[in-house]
Amino acid sequence: LNTSWENLFQLILKKLTDGKEYKQIPFLNASSLKQIATEPNWVKWRVDNPDAEGDDAAHFRVGSALDMMITDPEALDKTFHISTTERPGGLMAKFIDALPLDLTANHDKSFFQRAYDDSGYGMAITNVMRNLWTKPAHVDYYKERSKAKNKKILTAEEYQTALVCKKELLSNPCTKDYFARGKKVLFQVPIYWQMGDTFFNCKGMLDMLVINDAEQTIEIIDIKTIRKSAHEFKGSFINYGYYIQAYLYWYAVKELLAGRAVSPAFSSKLLEKIIGYTVKAPLFMVVPKVEGNRALLYSLSDIDMQKLWEGTQSFEGVGGLLSRWEFHSTTREWEFPREVYLNSGKIPLQI
């Protein structure tokens, strides 16, 4: 192991020992990297503030609930409280989630101070408190928190989405075999690794890893929910940056087998057993949120993986996006896209 990797290993070990969850570790991930070409300042803020509520929060909750529904139904009830109210947007949900239970509008602001500090609000604490108590939806969500006690809140819509996905995945002839008894499947697998000439830190949360001892292969599976039809996924694959996720996860698992990545889901005994296994190109299970619409599997070839790295005329490859991250990290210039700094304040149209 190189010195940089040894430092990363110790950093991850310390954070996991301190009880920090995956979302709290300030490393670059696929959902952040997809914005680097247009909004590097936002990407930097997102990496530096991993606790901030993001677009992927619902994905984590639904993915975790789906995992428990399939693998450990009893854990679902122990982990989640199913809410009858909607989760507030922005920082308000984070603020409410951090509040002590059973507060009222008459309590002094000192009771709200810690939640305010943790939430990341910039406005005055009195304004945040007023926003909480004057909006019925916020009050209702806080009351749900009191009912939930120490459980995480899963909205009714998120719960129904997980149920629809579970039913379809377990019954669809294209997907059900992946959940059959006897299959060696790991769910919700966190993984941490380094990339680039400057060894910057990355992280990913893999939905599923299927270990096939007979074929000596490891298959990465990502579950995506889609509004209506799974046939729409091909456009979403590029538009939503799923291709970035596919390449990074594939690279990370190969690094794990090479001893250059960390995942608490893998014991040293398991890693020793699979060290020579082949990591297959990722597979996407696309599940419509509408009950009755069928799930489909989308696969990638080795040639596809090369294209994901290099890019095409229709999208910038992962290699190009990572070079942008390295540029901004090295120069510490984050306000504008890289082209602005390389072209005297202008962005060439190149029509």
Tab-separated table of C-alpha atoms in Angstrom:
chain	number	residue	atom	x	y	z
A	1	LEU	CA	0.000	0.000	0.000
A	2	ASN	CA	1.232	3.508	-0.798
A	3	THR	CA	1.413	6.180	1.891
A	4	SER	CA	-1.652	7.948	0.528
A	5	TRP	CA	-3.716	4.774	0.730
A	6	GLU	CA	-2.517	3.990	4.247
A	7	ASN	CA	-3.634	7.500	5.274
A	8	LEU	CA	-7.053	6.941	3.691
A	9	PHE	CA	-7.460	3.589	5.402
A	10	GLN	CA	-6.710	5.143	8.789
A	11	LEU	CA	-9.100	8.046	8.068
A	12	ILE	CA	-11.959	5.689	7.148
A	13	LEU	CA	-11.253	3.475	10.138
A	14	LYS	CA	-11.373	6.478	12.479
A	15	LYS	CA	-14.621	7.811	11.012
A	16	LEU	CA	-16.311	4.405	11.146
A	17	THR	CA	-15.094	3.928	14.725
A	18	ASP	CA	-16.476	7.359	15.612
A	19	GLY	CA	-19.879	6.167	14.416
A	20	LYS	CA	-20.030	8.347	11.325
A	21	GLU	CA	-22.399	7.012	8.708
A	22	TYR	CA	-21.684	6.856	4.986
A	23	LYS	CA	-23.365	10.182	4.224
A	24	GLN	CA	-21.266	12.032	6.810
A	25	ILE	CA	-17.903	11.155	5.248
A	26	PRO	CA	-16.738	14.125	3.089
A	27	PHE	CA	-15.581	12.288	-0.035
A	28	LEU	CA	-16.425	12.813	-3.718
A	29	ASN	CA	-19.235	10.631	-5.087
A	30	ALA	CA	-20.975	10.120	-8.427
A	31	SER	CA	-23.968	12.358	-7.703
A	32	SER	CA	-21.627	15.272	-6.920
A	33	LEU	CA	-19.214	14.665	-9.802
A	34	LYS	CA	-21.939	14.924	-12.450
A	35	GLN	CA	-22.199	18.718	-11.788
A	36	ILE	CA	-18.450	19.456	-11.942
A	37	ALA	CA	-18.520	20.717	-15.555
A	38	THR	CA	-21.073	23.461	-14.846
A	39	GLU	CA	-21.215	24.079	-11.075
A	40	PRO	CA	-17.838	23.317	-9.468
A	41	ASN	CA	-18.618	25.625	-6.539
A	42	TRP	CA	-21.724	23.550	-5.718
A	43	VAL	CA	-19.735	20.307	-6.000
A	44	LYS	CA	-17.124	21.632	-3.570
A	45	TRP	CA	-19.839	22.721	-1.129
A	46	ARG	CA	-21.587	19.353	-1.432
A	47	VAL	CA	-18.396	17.395	-0.677
A	48	ASP	CA	-17.487	19.686	2.232
A	49	ASN	CA	-21.022	19.451	3.678
A	50	PRO	CA	-21.987	15.786	3.353
A	51	ASP	CA	-24.658	16.076	6.055
A	52	ALA	CA	-26.701	18.565	4.035
A	53	GLU	CA	-30.001	17.144	2.836
A	54	GLY	CA	-29.595	16.266	-0.836
A	55	ASP	CA	-31.570	14.899	-3.751
A	56	ASP	CA	-30.265	11.413	-3.003
A	57	ALA	CA	-31.623	11.290	0.585
A	58	ALA	CA	-34.943	9.744	-0.484
A	59	HIS	CA	-33.007	7.248	-2.595
A	60	PHE	CA	-31.066	6.116	0.468
A	61	ARG	CA	-34.232	5.746	2.542
A	62	VAL	CA	-36.125	3.822	-0.139
A	63	GLY	CA	-33.092	1.670	-0.939
A	64	SER	CA	-32.536	0.848	2.704
A	65	ALA	CA	-36.243	0.041	3.247
A	66	LEU	CA	-36.313	-2.154	0.131
A	67	ASP	CA	-33.220	-3.983	1.350
A	68	MET	CA	-34.870	-4.710	4.713
A	69	MET	CA	-38.184	-5.726	3.127
A	70	ILE	CA	-36.369	-8.379	1.113
A	71	THR	CA	-33.659	-9.532	3.516
A	72	ASP	CA	-34.813	-8.716	7.077
A	73	PRO	CA	-38.470	-7.573	7.448
A	74	GLU	CA	-38.196	-7.330	11.253
A	75	ALA	CA	-35.398	-4.774	10.895
A	76	LEU	CA	-37.732	-2.507	8.892
A	77	ASP	CA	-40.049	-1.968	11.865
A	78	LYS	CA	-37.105	-1.466	14.216
A	79	THR	CA	-35.452	1.088	11.921
A	80	PHE	CA	-38.265	3.122	10.335
A	81	HIS	CA	-41.402	4.928	11.436
A	82	ILE	CA	-43.883	5.197	8.546
A	83	SER	CA	-45.032	8.806	8.498
A	84	THR	CA	-48.482	9.998	7.440
A	85	THR	CA	-47.097	13.458	6.623
A	86	GLU	CA	-44.775	14.727	3.919
A	87	ARG	CA	-41.111	15.384	4.659
A	88	PRO	CA	-40.250	19.129	4.438
A	89	GLY	CA	-37.839	20.248	1.780
A	90	GLY	CA	-34.424	21.869	2.135
A	91	LEU	CA	-32.774	22.309	5.518
A	92	MET	CA	-36.018	22.294	7.513
A	93	ALA	CA	-36.204	18.479	7.594
A	94	LYS	CA	-32.613	18.344	8.838
A	95	PHE	CA	-33.399	20.958	11.484
A	96	ILE	CA	-36.509	19.101	12.693
A	97	ASP	CA	-34.726	15.734	12.660
A	98	ALA	CA	-32.100	17.134	15.053
A	99	LEU	CA	-34.523	18.735	17.527
A	100	PRO	CA	-35.201	17.311	20.993
A	101	LEU	CA	-38.639	15.729	21.324
A	102	ASP	CA	-41.756	17.400	22.754
A	103	LEU	CA	-40.770	21.041	22.284
A	104	THR	CA	-43.383	23.800	21.850
A	105	ALA	CA	-43.328	27.328	20.481
A	106	ASN	CA	-42.984	28.571	24.066
A	107	HIS	CA	-39.583	26.966	24.632
A	108	ASP	CA	-36.532	29.224	24.731
A	109	LYS	CA	-34.326	29.291	21.628
A	110	SER	CA	-31.521	27.602	23.587
A	111	PHE	CA	-33.488	24.336	23.194
A	112	PHE	CA	-33.261	24.751	19.396
A	113	GLN	CA	-29.655	25.944	19.176
A	114	ARG	CA	-27.910	22.613	18.591
A	115	ALA	CA	-30.322	21.557	15.842
A	116	TYR	CA	-29.893	24.987	14.272
A	117	ASP	CA	-26.086	24.666	14.308
A	118	ASP	CA	-26.207	21.152	12.843
A	119	SER	CA	-28.678	22.027	10.079
A	120	GLY	CA	-26.474	24.562	8.297
A	121	TYR	CA	-28.985	27.419	8.177
A	122	GLY	CA	-27.650	30.898	7.393
A	123	MET	CA	-30.725	32.880	8.485
A	124	ALA	CA	-31.299	33.852	12.111
A	125	ILE	CA	-32.421	31.101	14.468
A	126	THR	CA	-35.543	33.086	15.390
A	127	ASN	CA	-36.610	33.082	11.729
A	128	VAL	CA	-36.074	29.329	11.483
A	129	MET	CA	-38.143	28.768	14.629
A	130	ARG	CA	-40.919	30.996	13.273
A	131	ASN	CA	-40.847	29.040	10.003
A	132	LEU	CA	-41.234	25.823	11.987
A	133	TRP	CA	-44.200	26.837	14.146
A	134	THR	CA	-46.185	28.879	11.606
A	135	LYS	CA	-46.363	26.217	8.895
A	136	PRO	CA	-48.739	23.331	9.679
A	137	ALA	CA	-46.803	20.893	7.462
A	138	HIS	CA	-43.647	21.520	9.496
A	139	VAL	CA	-45.491	21.127	12.801
A	140	ASP	CA	-47.108	17.885	11.612
A	141	TYR	CA	-43.725	16.476	10.591
A	142	TYR	CA	-42.267	17.410	14.002
A	143	LYS	CA	-45.146	15.611	15.722
A	144	GLU	CA	-44.358	12.546	13.610
A	145	ARG	CA	-40.798	12.761	14.878
A	146	SER	CA	-42.102	12.543	18.422
A	147	LYS	CA	-44.068	9.420	17.494
A	148	ALA	CA	-41.008	7.953	15.789
A	149	LYS	CA	-38.835	8.282	18.902
A	150	ASN	CA	-35.353	7.204	17.757
A	151	LYS	CA	-36.456	5.637	14.459
A	152	LYS	CA	-35.806	7.152	11.044
A	153	ILE	CA	-38.838	8.589	9.267
A	154	LEU	CA	-39.992	7.003	6.015
A	155	THR	CA	-42.787	8.903	4.254
A	156	ALA	CA	-45.883	7.014	3.127
A	157	GLU	CA	-44.923	7.664	-0.516
A	158	GLU	CA	-41.403	6.293	0.035
A	159	TYR	CA	-42.836	3.233	1.797
A	160	GLN	CA	-45.279	2.545	-1.047
A	161	THR	CA	-42.482	2.947	-3.593
A	162	ALA	CA	-40.396	0.367	-1.738
A	163	LEU	CA	-43.386	-2.027	-1.576
A	164	VAL	CA	-44.081	-1.728	-5.316
A	165	CYS	CA	-40.415	-2.292	-6.093
A	166	LYS	CA	-40.216	-5.326	-3.816
A	167	LYS	CA	-43.283	-6.972	-5.357
A	168	GLU	CA	-42.004	-6.439	-8.885
A	169	LEU	CA	-38.410	-7.520	-8.224
A	170	LEU	CA	-39.488	-10.758	-6.520
A	171	SER	CA	-42.024	-11.704	-9.212
A	172	ASN	CA	-40.470	-10.489	-12.459
A	173	PRO	CA	-38.870	-13.402	-14.385
A	174	CYS	CA	-35.956	-11.143	-15.365
A	175	THR	CA	-35.070	-10.188	-11.794
A	176	LYS	CA	-36.431	-12.736	-9.303
A	177	ASP	CA	-33.500	-15.163	-9.614
A	178	TYR	CA	-31.160	-12.536	-8.171
A	179	PHE	CA	-33.073	-12.753	-4.898
A	180	ALA	CA	-33.383	-16.547	-4.737
A	181	ARG	CA	-32.341	-18.413	-1.605
A	182	GLY	CA	-28.743	-19.534	-1.668
A	183	LYS	CA	-27.562	-16.534	-3.664
A	184	LYS	CA	-24.654	-14.733	-2.056
A	185	VAL	CA	-25.886	-11.146	-2.259
A	186	LEU	CA	-24.689	-8.101	-0.327
A	187	PHE	CA	-27.070	-5.130	-0.073
A	188	GLN	CA	-26.309	-1.434	0.515
A	189	VAL	CA	-22.531	-1.837	0.358
A	190	PRO	CA	-20.473	1.282	1.245
A	191	ILE	CA	-17.054	1.478	-0.395
A	192	TYR	CA	-14.221	4.026	-0.199
A	193	TRP	CA	-11.280	4.378	-2.570
A	194	GLN	CA	-8.905	6.835	-4.273
A	195	MET	CA	-8.563	7.994	-7.878
A	196	GLY	CA	-6.411	10.231	-10.039
A	197	ASP	CA	-2.811	11.373	-10.008
A	198	THR	CA	-3.435	13.264	-6.772
A	199	PHE	CA	-5.136	10.319	-5.020
A	200	PHE	CA	-8.362	12.145	-4.143
A	201	ASN	CA	-10.870	10.338	-1.937
A	202	CYS	CA	-14.088	8.855	-3.317
A	203	LYS	CA	-17.052	6.960	-1.912
A	204	GLY	CA	-20.014	5.001	-3.225
A	205	MET	CA	-23.028	3.091	-1.907
A	206	LEU	CA	-23.686	0.003	-3.998
A	207	ASP	CA	-27.262	-1.314	-3.976
A	208	MET	CA	-26.305	-4.950	-4.576
A	209	LEU	CA	-23.252	-7.117	-5.122
A	210	VAL	CA	-23.835	-10.674	-6.334
A	211	ILE	CA	-20.940	-13.041	-5.649
A	212	ASN	CA	-20.955	-16.124	-7.880
A	213	ASP	CA	-18.474	-18.693	-6.516
A	214	ALA	CA	-19.154	-21.164	-9.316
A	215	GLU	CA	-18.240	-18.642	-12.033
A	216	GLN	CA	-15.806	-16.729	-9.787
A	217	THR	CA	-17.441	-13.435	-10.673
A	218	ILE	CA	-18.792	-10.389	-8.865
A	219	GLU	CA	-21.709	-8.500	-10.368
A	220	ILE	CA	-22.587	-4.945	-9.396
A	221	ILE	CA	-26.319	-4.252	-9.543
A	222	ASP	CA	-27.874	-0.834	-9.171
A	223	ILE	CA	-31.622	-0.560	-8.603
A	224	LYS	CA	-33.268	2.466	-10.198
A	225	THR	CA	-36.877	3.500	-9.815
A	226	ILE	CA	-38.481	5.282	-12.747
A	227	ARG	CA	-41.769	7.157	-12.920
A	228	LYS	CA	-43.702	5.092	-15.494
A	229	SER	CA	-41.920	2.871	-18.003
A	230	ALA	CA	-38.569	1.115	-17.662
A	231	HIS	CA	-38.126	1.641	-21.413
A	232	GLU	CA	-37.348	5.297	-20.664
A	233	PHE	CA	-34.143	4.409	-18.817
A	234	LYS	CA	-31.743	4.635	-21.763
A	235	GLY	CA	-32.146	8.412	-21.892
A	236	SER	CA	-31.961	8.709	-18.108
A	237	PHE	CA	-28.676	6.755	-18.059
A	238	ILE	CA	-26.826	9.709	-19.591
A	239	ASN	CA	-29.062	12.627	-18.565
A	240	TYR	CA	-28.970	11.807	-14.847
A	241	GLY	CA	-25.310	10.829	-14.773
A	242	TYR	CA	-25.889	7.132	-14.039
A	243	TYR	CA	-23.006	6.333	-16.383
A	244	ILE	CA	-20.666	8.054	-13.899
A	245	GLN	CA	-21.972	5.852	-11.119
A	246	ALA	CA	-21.544	2.729	-13.273
A	247	TYR	CA	-17.886	3.423	-14.010
A	248	LEU	CA	-16.925	4.546	-10.505
A	249	TYR	CA	-18.527	1.514	-8.844
A	250	TRP	CA	-16.920	-0.887	-11.318
A	251	TYR	CA	-13.532	0.725	-10.718
A	252	ALA	CA	-14.023	0.739	-6.924
A	253	VAL	CA	-14.835	-2.977	-6.660
A	254	LYS	CA	-11.770	-3.833	-8.761
A	255	GLU	CA	-9.706	-1.655	-6.423
A	256	LEU	CA	-11.226	-3.483	-3.451
A	257	LEU	CA	-10.043	-6.832	-4.814
A	258	ALA	CA	-6.621	-5.313	-5.444
A	259	GLY	CA	-6.366	-4.211	-1.803
A	260	ARG	CA	-6.692	-0.504	-2.579
A	261	ALA	CA	-10.219	0.166	-1.303
A	262	VAL	CA	-12.127	-0.213	1.970
A	263	SER	CA	-15.608	-1.619	2.599
A	264	PRO	CA	-16.925	-2.558	6.057
A	265	ALA	CA	-19.241	-5.061	4.307
A	266	PHE	CA	-16.270	-7.314	3.445
A	267	SER	CA	-14.445	-9.341	6.069
A	268	SER	CA	-10.775	-10.129	5.495
A	269	LYS	CA	-11.763	-13.789	5.069
A	270	LEU	CA	-14.253	-12.977	2.297
A	271	LEU	CA	-11.781	-10.688	0.532
A	272	GLU	CA	-9.137	-13.375	0.617
A	273	LYS	CA	-11.576	-15.828	-0.982
A	274	ILE	CA	-12.670	-13.584	-3.879
A	275	ILE	CA	-9.369	-11.847	-4.602
A	276	GLY	CA	-9.046	-13.466	-8.051
A	277	TYR	CA	-12.698	-13.097	-9.092
A	278	THR	CA	-13.686	-11.160	-12.224
A	279	VAL	CA	-15.690	-7.960	-11.701
A	280	LYS	CA	-18.395	-7.872	-14.363
A	281	ALA	CA	-19.664	-4.653	-15.916
A	282	PRO	CA	-22.561	-3.219	-13.853
A	283	LEU	CA	-26.183	-4.187	-14.344
A	284	PHE	CA	-29.136	-1.832	-13.810
A	285	MET	CA	-32.475	-3.104	-12.479
A	286	VAL	CA	-35.013	-0.487	-13.520
A	287	VAL	CA	-38.315	-0.650	-11.623
A	288	PRO	CA	-41.338	1.526	-12.542
A	289	LYS	CA	-43.117	3.186	-9.622
A	290	VAL	CA	-46.460	2.361	-11.258
A	291	GLU	CA	-47.726	-1.032	-10.123
A	292	GLY	CA	-48.188	-3.429	-13.040
A	293	ASN	CA	-45.448	-1.920	-15.218
A	294	ARG	CA	-42.629	-4.425	-15.594
A	295	ALA	CA	-39.036	-4.038	-14.480
A	296	LEU	CA	-36.234	-4.425	-17.003
A	297	LEU	CA	-32.522	-5.212	-16.762
A	298	TYR	CA	-29.970	-3.080	-18.606
A	299	SER	CA	-26.438	-4.395	-19.097
A	300	LEU	CA	-23.101	-2.871	-20.097
A	301	SER	CA	-20.266	-4.440	-22.082
A	302	ASP	CA	-16.514	-3.979	-21.654
A	303	ILE	CA	-16.594	-1.733	-24.740
A	304	ASP	CA	-19.321	0.340	-23.080
A	305	MET	CA	-17.154	0.733	-19.978
A	306	GLN	CA	-14.329	2.110	-22.101
A	307	LYS	CA	-16.749	4.618	-23.665
A	308	LEU	CA	-17.925	5.676	-20.223
A	309	TRP	CA	-14.336	6.562	-19.351
A	310	GLU	CA	-13.460	8.286	-22.633
A	311	GLY	CA	-16.836	9.886	-23.401
A	312	THR	CA	-18.566	10.393	-26.759
A	313	GLN	CA	-19.969	13.348	-28.696
A	314	SER	CA	-23.101	13.202	-26.533
A	315	PHE	CA	-21.495	13.155	-23.067
A	316	GLU	CA	-18.223	13.911	-21.290
A	317	GLY	CA	-16.490	10.767	-20.053
A	318	VAL	CA	-15.682	10.008	-16.449
A	319	GLY	CA	-11.990	10.580	-17.184
A	320	GLY	CA	-12.746	14.134	-18.318
A	321	LEU	CA	-14.936	14.848	-15.303
A	322	LEU	CA	-12.264	13.594	-12.922
A	323	SER	CA	-9.654	15.786	-14.624
A	324	ARG	CA	-11.932	18.757	-13.962
A	325	TRP	CA	-12.087	17.828	-10.276
A	326	GLU	CA	-8.290	17.581	-10.154
A	327	PHE	CA	-7.965	20.981	-11.864
A	328	HIS	CA	-10.209	22.731	-9.343
A	329	SER	CA	-8.674	20.873	-6.403
A	330	THR	CA	-5.137	21.800	-7.490
A	331	THR	CA	-5.811	25.445	-8.395
A	332	ARG	CA	-8.387	25.939	-5.612
A	333	GLU	CA	-10.473	27.881	-8.090
A	334	TRP	CA	-14.108	26.789	-7.680
A	335	GLU	CA	-16.265	29.764	-8.641
A	336	PHE	CA	-16.436	29.073	-12.398
A	337	PRO	CA	-16.089	26.056	-14.723
A	338	ARG	CA	-12.551	25.126	-15.794
A	339	GLU	CA	-12.989	26.677	-19.283
A	340	VAL	CA	-13.339	30.149	-17.759
A	341	TYR	CA	-9.906	29.932	-16.116
A	342	LEU	CA	-8.229	28.408	-19.175
A	343	ASN	CA	-9.628	30.957	-21.663
A	344	SER	CA	-9.156	34.332	-19.971
A	345	GLY	CA	-12.641	34.498	-18.522
A	346	LYS	CA	-14.516	33.232	-21.573
A	347	ILE	CA	-16.169	29.923	-22.488
A	348	PRO	CA	-15.639	28.962	-26.172
A	349	LEU	CA	-18.934	28.111	-27.869
A	350	GLN	CA	-17.314	25.610	-30.303
A	351	ILE	CA	-20.398	25.422	-32.565
